[in-house]
GROMACS .gro file of N, CA and C in nm:
model
  255
    1UNK      N    1   0.111  -0.096  -0.016
    1UNK     CA    2   0.010  -0.005  -0.018
    1UNK      C    3   0.094   0.118   0.002
    2UNK      N    4   0.199   0.106   0.024
    2UNK     CA    5   0.282   0.221   0.078
    2UNK      C    6   0.377   0.241  -0.041
    3UNK      N    7   0.384   0.379  -0.113
    3UNK     CA    8   0.490   0.333  -0.238
    3UNK      C    9   0.555   0.441  -0.212
    4UNK      N   10   0.674   0.420  -0.148
    4UNK     CA   11   0.786   0.550  -0.144
    4UNK      C   12   0.912   0.537  -0.269
    5UNK      N   13   0.831   0.534  -0.419
    5UNK     CA   14   0.977   0.542  -0.455
    5UNK      C   15   0.994   0.675  -0.552
    6UNK      N   16   0.884   0.767  -0.471
    6UNK     CA   17   0.898   0.873  -0.566
    6UNK      C   18   0.999   0.972  -0.399
    7UNK      N   19   1.071   0.922  -0.352
    7UNK     CA   20   1.170   0.990  -0.254
    7UNK      C   21   1.258   1.057  -0.361
    8UNK      N   22   1.304   1.181  -0.307
    8UNK     CA   23   1.402   1.238  -0.375
    8UNK      C   24   1.485   1.355  -0.366
    9UNK      N   25   1.621   1.306  -0.354
    9UNK     CA   26   1.671   1.475  -0.276
    9UNK      C   27   1.726   1.557  -0.439
   10UNK      N   28   1.760   1.659  -0.404
   10UNK     CA   29   1.864   1.771  -0.511
   10UNK      C   30   1.962   1.802  -0.394
   11UNK      N   31   2.060   1.769  -0.512
   11UNK     CA   32   2.196   1.839  -0.421
   11UNK      C   33   2.237   1.970  -0.547
   12UNK      N   34   2.291   2.049  -0.473
   12UNK     CA   35   2.319   2.168  -0.610
   12UNK      C   36   2.493   2.213  -0.606
   13UNK      N   37   2.534   2.114  -0.734
   13UNK     CA   38   2.692   2.172  -0.727
   13UNK      C   39   2.730   2.292  -0.706
   14UNK      N   40   2.696   2.309  -0.875
   14UNK     CA   41   2.730   2.477  -0.884
   14UNK      C   42   2.589   2.537  -0.936
   15UNK      N   43   2.602   2.705  -0.961
   15UNK     CA   44   2.468   2.792  -1.027
   15UNK      C   45   2.426   2.667  -1.153
   16UNK      N   46   2.277   2.657  -1.132
   16UNK     CA   47   2.218   2.605  -1.230
   16UNK      C   48   2.259   2.442  -1.245
   17UNK      N   49   2.368   2.409  -1.141
   17UNK     CA   50   2.378   2.240  -1.190
   17UNK      C   51   2.296   2.175  -1.065
   18UNK      N   52   2.230   2.129  -1.071
   18UNK     CA   53   2.139   2.034  -0.953
   18UNK      C   54   2.137   1.873  -1.004
   19UNK      N   55   2.155   1.834  -0.921
   19UNK     CA   56   2.196   1.661  -0.945
   19UNK      C   57   2.060   1.609  -0.871
   20UNK      N   58   1.969   1.513  -0.861
   20UNK     CA   59   1.871   1.523  -0.820
   20UNK      C   60   1.910   1.295  -0.781
   21UNK      N   61   1.885   1.302  -0.616
   21UNK     CA   62   1.897   1.141  -0.622
   21UNK      C   63   1.807   1.096  -0.595
   22UNK      N   64   1.740   0.931  -0.687
   22UNK     CA   65   1.587   0.890  -0.634
   22UNK      C   66   1.671   0.783  -0.542
   23UNK      N   67   1.663   0.817  -0.439
   23UNK     CA   68   1.699   0.666  -0.319
   23UNK      C   69   1.509   0.605  -0.313
   24UNK      N   70   1.437   0.711  -0.347
   24UNK     CA   71   1.270   0.608  -0.293
   24UNK      C   72   1.286   0.508  -0.387
   25UNK      N   73   1.333   0.502  -0.489
   25UNK     CA   74   1.318   0.371  -0.558
   25UNK      C   75   1.400   0.272  -0.563
   26UNK      N   76   1.503   0.302  -0.492
   26UNK     CA   77   1.588   0.194  -0.377
   26UNK      C   78   1.540   0.095  -0.273
   27UNK      N   79   1.510   0.235  -0.232
   27UNK     CA   80   1.398   0.139  -0.061
   27UNK      C   81   1.333   0.084  -0.089
   28UNK      N   82   1.229   0.091  -0.205
   28UNK     CA   83   1.119   0.063  -0.260
   28UNK      C   84   1.168  -0.093  -0.352
   29UNK      N   85   1.242  -0.084  -0.373
   29UNK     CA   86   1.318  -0.236  -0.444
   29UNK      C   87   1.379  -0.268  -0.325
   30UNK      N   88   1.460  -0.273  -0.211
   30UNK     CA   89   1.459  -0.328  -0.093
   30UNK      C   90   1.391  -0.364  -0.027
   31UNK      N   91   1.254  -0.330   0.038
   31UNK     CA   92   1.095  -0.323   0.052
   31UNK      C   93   1.055  -0.394   0.017
   32UNK      N   94   1.002  -0.416  -0.167
   32UNK     CA   95   0.939  -0.563  -0.199
   32UNK      C   96   1.021  -0.670  -0.236
   33UNK      N   97   1.186  -0.690  -0.216
   33UNK     CA   98   1.249  -0.783  -0.233
   33UNK      C   99   1.277  -0.886  -0.093
   34UNK      N  100   1.232  -0.816   0.033
   34UNK     CA  101   1.239  -0.814   0.134
   34UNK      C  102   1.113  -0.884   0.202
   35UNK      N  103   0.974  -0.848   0.164
   35UNK     CA  104   0.850  -0.886   0.185
   35UNK      C  105   0.856  -1.048   0.073
   36UNK      N  106   0.891  -1.044  -0.084
   36UNK     CA  107   0.858  -1.110  -0.146
   36UNK      C  108   0.951  -1.242  -0.056
   37UNK      N  109   1.122  -1.265  -0.015
   37UNK     CA  110   1.182  -1.337   0.034
   37UNK      C  111   1.144  -1.370   0.125
   38UNK      N  112   1.096  -1.307   0.234
   38UNK     CA  113   1.011  -1.324   0.392
   38UNK      C  114   0.900  -1.467   0.344
   39UNK      N  115   0.844  -1.405   0.213
   39UNK     CA  116   0.704  -1.446   0.188
   39UNK      C  117   0.736  -1.638   0.113
   40UNK      N  118   0.901  -1.636   0.005
   40UNK     CA  119   0.937  -1.785   0.000
   40UNK      C  120   0.977  -1.882   0.089
   41UNK      N  121   1.072  -1.747   0.189
   41UNK     CA  122   1.125  -1.831   0.258
   41UNK      C  123   0.993  -1.891   0.378
   42UNK      N  124   0.876  -1.856   0.441
   42UNK     CA  125   0.775  -1.910   0.494
   42UNK      C  126   0.738  -2.024   0.418
   43UNK      N  127   0.700  -2.046   0.283
   43UNK     CA  128   0.620  -2.151   0.205
   43UNK      C  129   0.743  -2.226   0.183
   44UNK      N  130   0.876  -2.226   0.221
   44UNK     CA  131   0.978  -2.330   0.191
   44UNK      C  132   0.942  -2.404   0.356
   45UNK      N  133   0.959  -2.338   0.403
   45UNK     CA  134   0.956  -2.368   0.543
   45UNK      C  135   0.835  -2.463   0.614
   46UNK      N  136   0.678  -2.424   0.578
   46UNK     CA  137   0.575  -2.481   0.578
   46UNK      C  138   0.559  -2.656   0.461
   47UNK      N  139   0.639  -2.622   0.354
   47UNK     CA  140   0.674  -2.771   0.293
   47UNK      C  141   0.747  -2.881   0.368
   48UNK      N  142   0.880  -2.809   0.434
   48UNK     CA  143   0.983  -2.849   0.443
   48UNK      C  144   0.902  -2.965   0.603
   49UNK      N  145   0.846  -2.852   0.686
   49UNK     CA  146   0.779  -2.932   0.767
   49UNK      C  147   0.651  -3.007   0.790
   50UNK      N  148   0.634  -3.001   0.628
   50UNK     CA  149   0.518  -3.125   0.629
   50UNK      C  150   0.557  -3.197   0.585
   51UNK      N  151   0.656  -3.241   0.525
   51UNK     CA  152   0.696  -3.319   0.474
   51UNK      C  153   0.785  -3.397   0.544
   52UNK      N  154   0.829  -3.317   0.705
   52UNK     CA  155   0.938  -3.435   0.790
   52UNK      C  156   0.798  -3.504   0.855
   53UNK      N  157   0.673  -3.412   0.922
   53UNK     CA  158   0.552  -3.516   0.929
   53UNK      C  159   0.547  -3.648   0.905
   54UNK      N  160   0.545  -3.634   0.698
   54UNK     CA  161   0.547  -3.749   0.673
   54UNK      C  162   0.651  -3.881   0.683
   55UNK      N  163   0.747  -3.807   0.668
   55UNK     CA  164   0.826  -3.897   0.707
   55UNK      C  165   0.855  -3.991   0.860
   56UNK      N  166   0.835  -3.913   0.965
   56UNK     CA  167   0.893  -3.958   1.113
   56UNK      C  168   0.657  -4.038   1.131
   57UNK      N  169   0.603  -4.057   1.010
   57UNK     CA  170   0.446  -4.125   1.046
   57UNK      C  171   0.512  -4.231   0.928
   58UNK      N  172   0.581  -4.286   0.849
   58UNK     CA  173   0.638  -4.419   0.721
   58UNK      C  174   0.746  -4.454   0.848
   59UNK      N  175   0.844  -4.410   0.924
   59UNK     CA  176   0.933  -4.465   0.980
   59UNK      C  177   0.842  -4.538   1.136
   60UNK      N  178   0.713  -4.419   1.175
   60UNK     CA  179   0.675  -4.534   1.227
   60UNK      C  180   0.608  -4.659   1.278
   61UNK      N  181   0.572  -4.700   1.113
   61UNK     CA  182   0.506  -4.758   1.039
   61UNK      C  183   0.632  -4.880   1.028
   62UNK      N  184   0.698  -4.793   0.996
   62UNK     CA  185   0.854  -4.957   0.912
   62UNK      C  186   0.865  -5.048   1.077
   63UNK      N  187   0.872  -4.936   1.222
   63UNK     CA  188   0.944  -4.989   1.306
   63UNK      C  189   0.852  -5.104   1.339
   64UNK      N  190   0.676  -5.128   1.357
   64UNK     CA  191   0.615  -5.198   1.399
   64UNK      C  192   0.679  -5.349   1.320
   65UNK      N  193   0.673  -5.450   1.411
   65UNK     CA  194   0.707  -5.619   1.326
   65UNK      C  195   0.574  -5.660   1.304
   66UNK      N  196   0.604  -5.715   1.240
   66UNK     CA  197   0.498  -5.805   1.146
   66UNK      C  198   0.432  -5.939   1.226
   67UNK      N  199   0.377  -6.089   1.235
   67UNK     CA  200   0.347  -6.163   1.323
   67UNK      C  201   0.469  -6.271   1.239
   68UNK      N  202   0.539  -6.266   1.118
   68UNK     CA  203   0.658  -6.387   1.092
   68UNK      C  204   0.744  -6.298   1.139
   69UNK      N  205   0.791  -6.157   1.198
   69UNK     CA  206   0.902  -6.122   1.279
   69UNK      C  207   0.896  -6.178   1.386
   70UNK      N  208   0.776  -6.137   1.431
   70UNK     CA  209   0.748  -6.181   1.605
   70UNK      C  210   0.782  -6.351   1.646
   71UNK      N  211   0.662  -6.424   1.501
   71UNK     CA  212   0.700  -6.595   1.548
   71UNK      C  213   0.843  -6.628   1.507
   72UNK      N  214   0.946  -6.577   1.483
   72UNK     CA  215   1.081  -6.572   1.418
   72UNK      C  216   1.122  -6.544   1.549
   73UNK      N  217   1.097  -6.416   1.608
   73UNK     CA  218   1.215  -6.389   1.718
   73UNK      C  219   1.107  -6.537   1.842
   74UNK      N  220   0.974  -6.520   1.906
   74UNK     CA  221   1.010  -6.648   2.000
   74UNK      C  222   1.094  -6.779   1.939
   75UNK      N  223   1.097  -6.777   1.813
   75UNK     CA  224   1.158  -6.945   1.789
   75UNK      C  225   1.311  -6.928   1.807
   76UNK      N  226   1.331  -6.767   1.800
   76UNK     CA  227   1.529  -6.789   1.828
   76UNK      C  228   1.499  -6.794   1.976
   77UNK      N  229   1.439  -6.782   2.058
   77UNK     CA  230   1.421  -6.732   2.227
   77UNK      C  231   1.411  -6.897   2.254
   78UNK      N  232   1.355  -6.974   2.175
   78UNK     CA  233   1.330  -7.105   2.238
   78UNK      C  234   1.468  -7.146   2.179
   79UNK      N  235   1.538  -7.141   2.058
   79UNK     CA  236   1.654  -7.218   2.017
   79UNK      C  237   1.752  -7.159   2.129
   80UNK      N  238   1.738  -7.043   2.140
   80UNK     CA  239   1.889  -7.021   2.263
   80UNK      C  240   1.850  -7.098   2.408
   81UNK      N  241   1.727  -7.131   2.430
   81UNK     CA  242   1.725  -7.145   2.569
   81UNK      C  243   1.764  -7.306   2.589
   82UNK      N  244   1.703  -7.375   2.462
   82UNK     CA  245   1.754  -7.496   2.449
   82UNK      C  246   1.864  -7.475   2.419
   83UNK      N  247   1.982  -7.448   2.380
   83UNK     CA  248   2.087  -7.496   2.330
   83UNK      C  249   2.151  -7.404   2.466
   84UNK      N  250   2.123  -7.364   2.552
   84UNK     CA  251   2.194  -7.318   2.738
   84UNK      C  252   2.210  -7.422   2.798
   85UNK      N  253   2.081  -7.482   2.796
   85UNK     CA  254   2.026  -7.606   2.884
   85UNK      C  255   2.179  -7.741   2.831
   0.00000   0.00000   0.00000
């Protein structure tokens, strides 16, 4: 909403020679850049946090042993007890 691109200052070097410096255009460009870069940063941060949540859910699903694995563990334990006796 705020447009500061028309800000300028003029400097008198000699009689009849004035130089105008349009610093408003520079400031407007810097503010626009900061707003856009901050928006992109927030978007990327949101996307990465969403992906991390998905990865955690996949890891939890992978950690749960299947019925076959549980049976194999029981067999292993039984064999260990038989071997030790």
